[in-house]
Coordinates of C-alpha atoms in Angstrom, one line a residue:
M1 CA -23.8 10.9 -36.1
S2 CA -25.5 9.9 -32.9
L3 CA -26.1 6.4 -34.2
A4 CA -22.4 6.1 -35.1
F5 CA -21.2 6.9 -31.5
A6 CA -24.1 5.1 -29.8
R7 CA -23.4 1.8 -31.7
N8 CA -19.8 1.9 -30.7
I9 CA -20.3 2.7 -27.0
S10 CA -23.3 0.3 -26.7
A11 CA -21.1 -2.5 -28.2
M12 CA -18.4 -1.7 -25.6
V13 CA -20.9 -1.9 -22.8
K14 CA -22.4 -5.1 -24.1
N15 CA -19.0 -6.8 -24.3
A16 CA -17.9 -5.4 -20.9
V17 CA -20.9 -6.6 -18.8
T18 CA -21.4 -9.8 -20.8
I19 CA -25.0 -10.5 -19.6
Y20 CA -26.7 -13.4 -21.2
R21 CA -30.1 -13.3 -22.9
P22 CA -33.1 -13.8 -20.5
F23 CA -34.0 -17.1 -22.0
I24 CA -30.5 -18.4 -21.1
M25 CA -30.7 -17.1 -17.5
N26 CA -34.3 -18.3 -17.0
P27 CA -35.4 -21.6 -18.7
N28 CA -39.1 -20.5 -18.1
I29 CA -38.7 -17.9 -20.8
H30 CA -39.4 -19.2 -24.3
P31 CA -38.5 -16.7 -27.0
L32 CA -40.1 -16.6 -30.5
E33 CA -38.1 -18.7 -33.0
E34 CA -38.2 -15.8 -35.5
A35 CA -36.3 -13.6 -33.0
M36 CA -33.6 -16.1 -32.2
E37 CA -31.7 -15.5 -35.5
E38 CA -30.4 -12.1 -34.4
A39 CA -30.3 -12.8 -30.7
T40 CA -26.9 -14.4 -30.7
G41 CA -24.8 -12.0 -28.6
Y42 CA -25.1 -10.6 -25.2
S43 CA -28.3 -9.0 -23.9
F44 CA -27.5 -5.7 -22.2
P45 CA -28.3 -3.2 -23.6
S46 CA -30.9 -3.7 -26.3
G47 CA -29.5 -2.8 -29.7
H48 CA -32.9 -2.5 -31.3
T49 CA -34.1 0.0 -28.6
T50 CA -30.8 2.0 -29.0
T51 CA -31.3 2.3 -32.8
A52 CA -35.0 3.1 -32.5
T53 CA -34.4 5.8 -29.9
I54 CA -31.6 7.4 -32.0
L55 CA -33.7 7.2 -35.2
F56 CA -37.1 8.4 -34.0
G57 CA -35.7 10.5 -31.1
G58 CA -33.3 12.2 -33.5
I59 CA -36.1 13.3 -35.8
Y60 CA -38.0 14.5 -32.7
L61 CA -35.1 16.7 -31.5
K62 CA -34.0 17.8 -35.0
K63 CA -37.3 19.3 -35.9
E64 CA -38.1 22.5 -33.9
K65 CA -41.5 22.8 -35.4
I66 CA -43.2 19.5 -35.4
V67 CA -46.9 18.6 -35.4
T68 CA -48.3 16.8 -32.3
S69 CA -49.5 13.8 -34.3
L70 CA -45.9 13.2 -35.6
K71 CA -44.5 13.6 -32.0
I72 CA -46.9 10.9 -30.8
L73 CA -46.0 8.7 -33.7
L74 CA -42.2 9.0 -33.0
V75 CA -42.5 8.4 -29.3
S76 CA -44.9 5.5 -29.9
S77 CA -42.5 3.9 -32.3
I78 CA -39.7 3.9 -29.7
I79 CA -42.0 2.4 -27.1
I80 CA -43.3 -0.3 -29.5
V81 CA -39.8 -1.4 -30.5
G82 CA -38.8 -1.6 -26.8
L83 CA -41.9 -3.6 -25.9
S84 CA -41.5 -5.9 -28.9
R85 CA -38.0 -6.9 -27.6
L86 CA -39.6 -7.9 -24.3
Y87 CA -42.5 -9.7 -26.1
V88 CA -40.3 -11.9 -28.2
G89 CA -38.3 -12.8 -25.1
V90 CA -34.8 -11.8 -26.1
H91 CA -34.3 -8.8 -23.7
T92 CA -35.2 -7.8 -20.2
I93 CA -36.8 -4.6 -19.1
W94 CA -33.4 -3.3 -17.9
D95 CA -31.9 -3.9 -21.3
V96 CA -34.6 -1.8 -22.9
I97 CA -34.6 1.0 -20.3
F98 CA -30.8 1.4 -20.4
G99 CA -30.9 1.3 -24.3
F100 CA -33.4 4.1 -24.3
L101 CA -31.8 6.3 -21.6
F102 CA -28.3 5.8 -23.0
S103 CA -29.4 6.8 -26.5
L104 CA -31.3 9.8 -25.2
I105 CA -28.2 11.0 -23.5
V106 CA -26.1 10.5 -26.7
L107 CA -28.8 12.4 -28.7
I108 CA -28.8 15.4 -26.3
I109 CA -25.0 15.6 -26.2
M110 CA -24.8 15.4 -30.0
K111 CA -27.5 18.1 -30.4
K112 CA -25.5 20.4 -28.2
V113 CA -22.4 19.7 -30.1
F114 CA -24.1 20.5 -33.4
D115 CA -25.6 23.7 -32.0
K116 CA -22.0 24.9 -31.4
Y117 CA -19.8 23.4 -34.0
E118 CA -20.7 25.9 -36.7
D119 CA -18.6 28.5 -34.8
R120 CA -15.5 26.3 -35.0
P121 CA -14.5 25.6 -38.6
N122 CA -12.4 22.5 -37.8
F123 CA -14.6 21.0 -35.2
D124 CA -15.7 18.4 -37.7
L125 CA -12.2 17.1 -37.8
I126 CA -12.1 16.8 -34.0
I127 CA -15.3 14.7 -34.1
L128 CA -13.9 12.5 -36.9
A129 CA -10.7 11.9 -34.8
A130 CA -12.8 11.1 -31.7
G131 CA -14.8 8.6 -33.7
I132 CA -11.8 6.9 -35.2
I133 CA -10.1 6.7 -31.8
L134 CA -13.3 5.2 -30.2
S135 CA -13.5 2.7 -33.1
I136 CA -9.9 1.6 -32.6
I137 CA -10.5 1.2 -28.8
L138 CA -13.6 -0.9 -29.5
I139 CA -11.8 -3.2 -31.9
L140 CA -8.8 -3.7 -29.6
Y141 CA -11.1 -4.2 -26.5
T142 CA -13.5 -6.7 -28.1
T143 CA -10.6 -8.6 -29.8
F144 CA -8.3 -9.1 -26.8
K145 CA -10.6 -9.0 -23.7
G146 CA -11.5 -12.2 -21.9
Y147 CA -15.0 -13.6 -22.3
P148 CA -17.0 -16.1 -20.3
M149 CA -16.6 -19.5 -21.9
D150 CA -19.9 -21.1 -20.9
Y151 CA -21.4 -24.0 -22.9
D152 CA -25.0 -25.1 -23.2
S153 CA -26.3 -28.7 -22.8
A154 CA -25.3 -29.5 -26.4
G155 CA -21.7 -28.5 -25.7
K156 CA -21.9 -25.3 -27.8
L157 CA -20.6 -21.9 -26.7
I158 CA -23.5 -19.8 -25.4
V159 CA -21.8 -16.7 -26.9
D160 CA -19.0 -17.0 -29.3
P161 CA -16.3 -14.3 -28.6
S162 CA -15.2 -14.3 -32.2
K163 CA -18.7 -13.2 -33.3
M164 CA -18.7 -10.3 -30.8
A165 CA -15.3 -9.1 -32.2
L166 CA -16.8 -9.5 -35.7
D167 CA -19.7 -7.2 -34.7
S168 CA -17.2 -4.6 -33.6
Y169 CA -15.8 -4.4 -37.1
K170 CA -19.3 -3.9 -38.5
N171 CA -19.9 -1.0 -36.0
T172 CA -16.6 0.6 -36.6
G173 CA -16.9 0.4 -40.4
F174 CA -20.2 2.2 -40.1
T175 CA -18.8 4.8 -37.7
V176 CA -15.7 5.6 -39.6
G177 CA -17.7 5.7 -42.9
V178 CA -20.3 8.0 -41.5
L179 CA -17.9 10.5 -39.9
L180 CA -15.5 10.6 -42.8
S181 CA -18.4 11.0 -45.3
W182 CA -19.9 13.8 -43.2
V183 CA -16.6 15.8 -43.2
I184 CA -16.3 15.3 -47.0
E185 CA -19.9 16.2 -47.7
R186 CA -20.1 19.3 -45.6
R187 CA -16.7 20.7 -46.8
F188 CA -16.9 19.9 -50.6
I189 CA -20.4 18.7 -51.7
K190 CA -22.7 20.9 -49.5
F191 CA -25.8 19.0 -50.4
S192 CA -29.2 20.6 -50.0
T193 CA -32.6 19.0 -49.3
D194 CA -34.5 22.2 -50.2
V195 CA -36.3 20.7 -53.3
G196 CA -39.8 19.8 -54.3
I197 CA -41.5 16.5 -53.3
D198 CA -41.1 15.0 -56.8
S199 CA -37.3 15.5 -56.7
K200 CA -37.2 14.0 -53.2
F201 CA -38.9 10.8 -54.4
A202 CA -36.6 10.5 -57.4
R203 CA -33.6 11.0 -55.0
I204 CA -34.8 8.3 -52.7
L205 CA -35.5 5.8 -55.5
G206 CA -32.1 6.4 -57.1
G207 CA -30.3 6.0 -53.7
F208 CA -32.3 2.9 -52.8
I209 CA -31.3 1.1 -56.0
G210 CA -27.6 1.6 -55.3
F211 CA -28.1 0.6 -51.6
E212 CA -29.6 -2.7 -52.7
L213 CA -26.8 -3.2 -55.2
I214 CA -24.1 -2.9 -52.4
M215 CA -26.0 -5.1 -50.0
Y216 CA -27.0 -7.9 -52.3
V217 CA -24.4 -7.9 -55.1
I218 CA -21.2 -6.1 -54.2
A219 CA -21.0 -7.2 -50.5
P220 CA -21.7 -11.0 -51.2
A221 CA -19.1 -10.8 -54.1
M222 CA -16.4 -9.5 -51.7
K223 CA -16.9 -12.1 -48.9
P224 CA -15.2 -15.1 -50.6
H225 CA -12.1 -13.0 -51.3
M226 CA -11.3 -11.5 -47.8
A227 CA -11.5 -12.3 -44.1
K228 CA -14.9 -11.8 -42.4
I229 CA -13.6 -9.0 -40.3
Y230 CA -12.5 -7.0 -43.4
S231 CA -15.7 -7.9 -45.2
K232 CA -17.9 -6.6 -42.3
F233 CA -15.9 -3.4 -42.0
L234 CA -15.8 -2.7 -45.7
T235 CA -19.4 -3.4 -46.3
N236 CA -20.6 -0.9 -43.7
F237 CA -17.9 1.6 -44.6
L238 CA -19.0 1.5 -48.3
L239 CA -22.7 1.9 -47.4
S240 CA -21.9 4.9 -45.3
I241 CA -19.8 6.5 -48.0
Y242 CA -22.4 5.7 -50.6
I243 CA -25.3 7.2 -48.7
V244 CA -23.6 10.4 -47.4
V245 CA -21.2 11.2 -50.2
I246 CA -21.8 9.3 -53.5
V247 CA -25.6 9.7 -53.6
P248 CA -25.6 13.5 -52.9
L249 CA -22.7 14.0 -55.3
C250 CA -24.5 12.1 -58.1
I251 CA -27.7 14.0 -57.4
K252 CA -26.0 17.4 -57.6
I253 CA -24.2 16.5 -60.8
V254 CA -27.5 15.2 -62.5
E255 CA -29.5 18.2 -61.3
K256 CA -26.9 20.6 -62.4
I257 CA -26.9 19.1 -65.9
R258 CA -30.7 19.3 -66.0
E259 CA -30.6 22.9 -64.9
K260 CA -28.0 23.8 -67.6
R261 CA -30.2 22.2 -70.3
A262 CA -33.3 23.9 -69.0
N263 CA -31.5 27.3 -69.1
K264 CA -30.2 26.6 -72.5
E265 CA -33.7 25.8 -73.8
I266 CA -35.0 29.0 -72.3
T267 CA -32.2 31.0 -73.9
T268 CA -32.9 29.3 -77.2

C-alpha cells in the first residue's frame, strides 16, 4: 500500500523538478555502463532508494516483535541500496536522502492509517478512491506538462518526455491494481498466512510460477496488439491482481479441497 502511493507521488516529484542525472550535470562523473540501462529518466528522487525504504522499512514497522539481527539487516539493506546508487554514478546524495525521508514519511502515515481503519468499515473504499484520483492526476500531469527539451552532443533528447509519461502508466497500473485487489481480498477472500512453513514454501512456489508466466509470456504477447501506454498499465495491473487476489484465492480453494479430502479419509 505504501509502495503504491509512494511510487505515484515520487513520479510526480520527479517530473515536476526535472533534475538531470549527475553524469549529465557533471562530465567528470562516469557511471557504470550496467547502471545506464535503467537510468534514462530524471534523477530526483532515487526510485531504488524509495522502493528499498518502503520494502525493508515496511517490514521493520510492521513487525512489533523483531529480533535485533533482523533489524540490523533491514536497515543495512536500505543503506546499501542508497549507497549503491551513488557508487554507480546515477544519483546524487540529495536524490538518495530525499527518497529515504519521503518514503519514511509515507510509511509512518500509512501505518497510522492502518492502525485506525479497522474501526471504519468503508475506509478501504476511501483509500481506493484516493489512489485512483492520485493516479489520474499523475497521468494527466505527466502527459500534458511541459518538459525541458535539451539535447546532447549527438542531437538526442537527454530525457524523452514520452518515456516519462509511459512510466506514469506503469505506476498507475500498479497502484490501481494493488488498491482494488486489497479491497477485494479483505472483503471477500480474507486470506490468512497462519500456516506451517511447508505450506508457505508451496504457496511461494506456486505464486512465483504464475508471476513469471505473466512477466515473460502474457505481457510480451500483449505488446504487439496494443499501444505501449495500455500495455504498461495492464501488465502492472494484472500483476497486482494476480499477487493479491488470484494467488490467495487459488490457495484457499486448493487447501479447502485438501482439507475436505483429509476429513473424509478420517471419517472413513
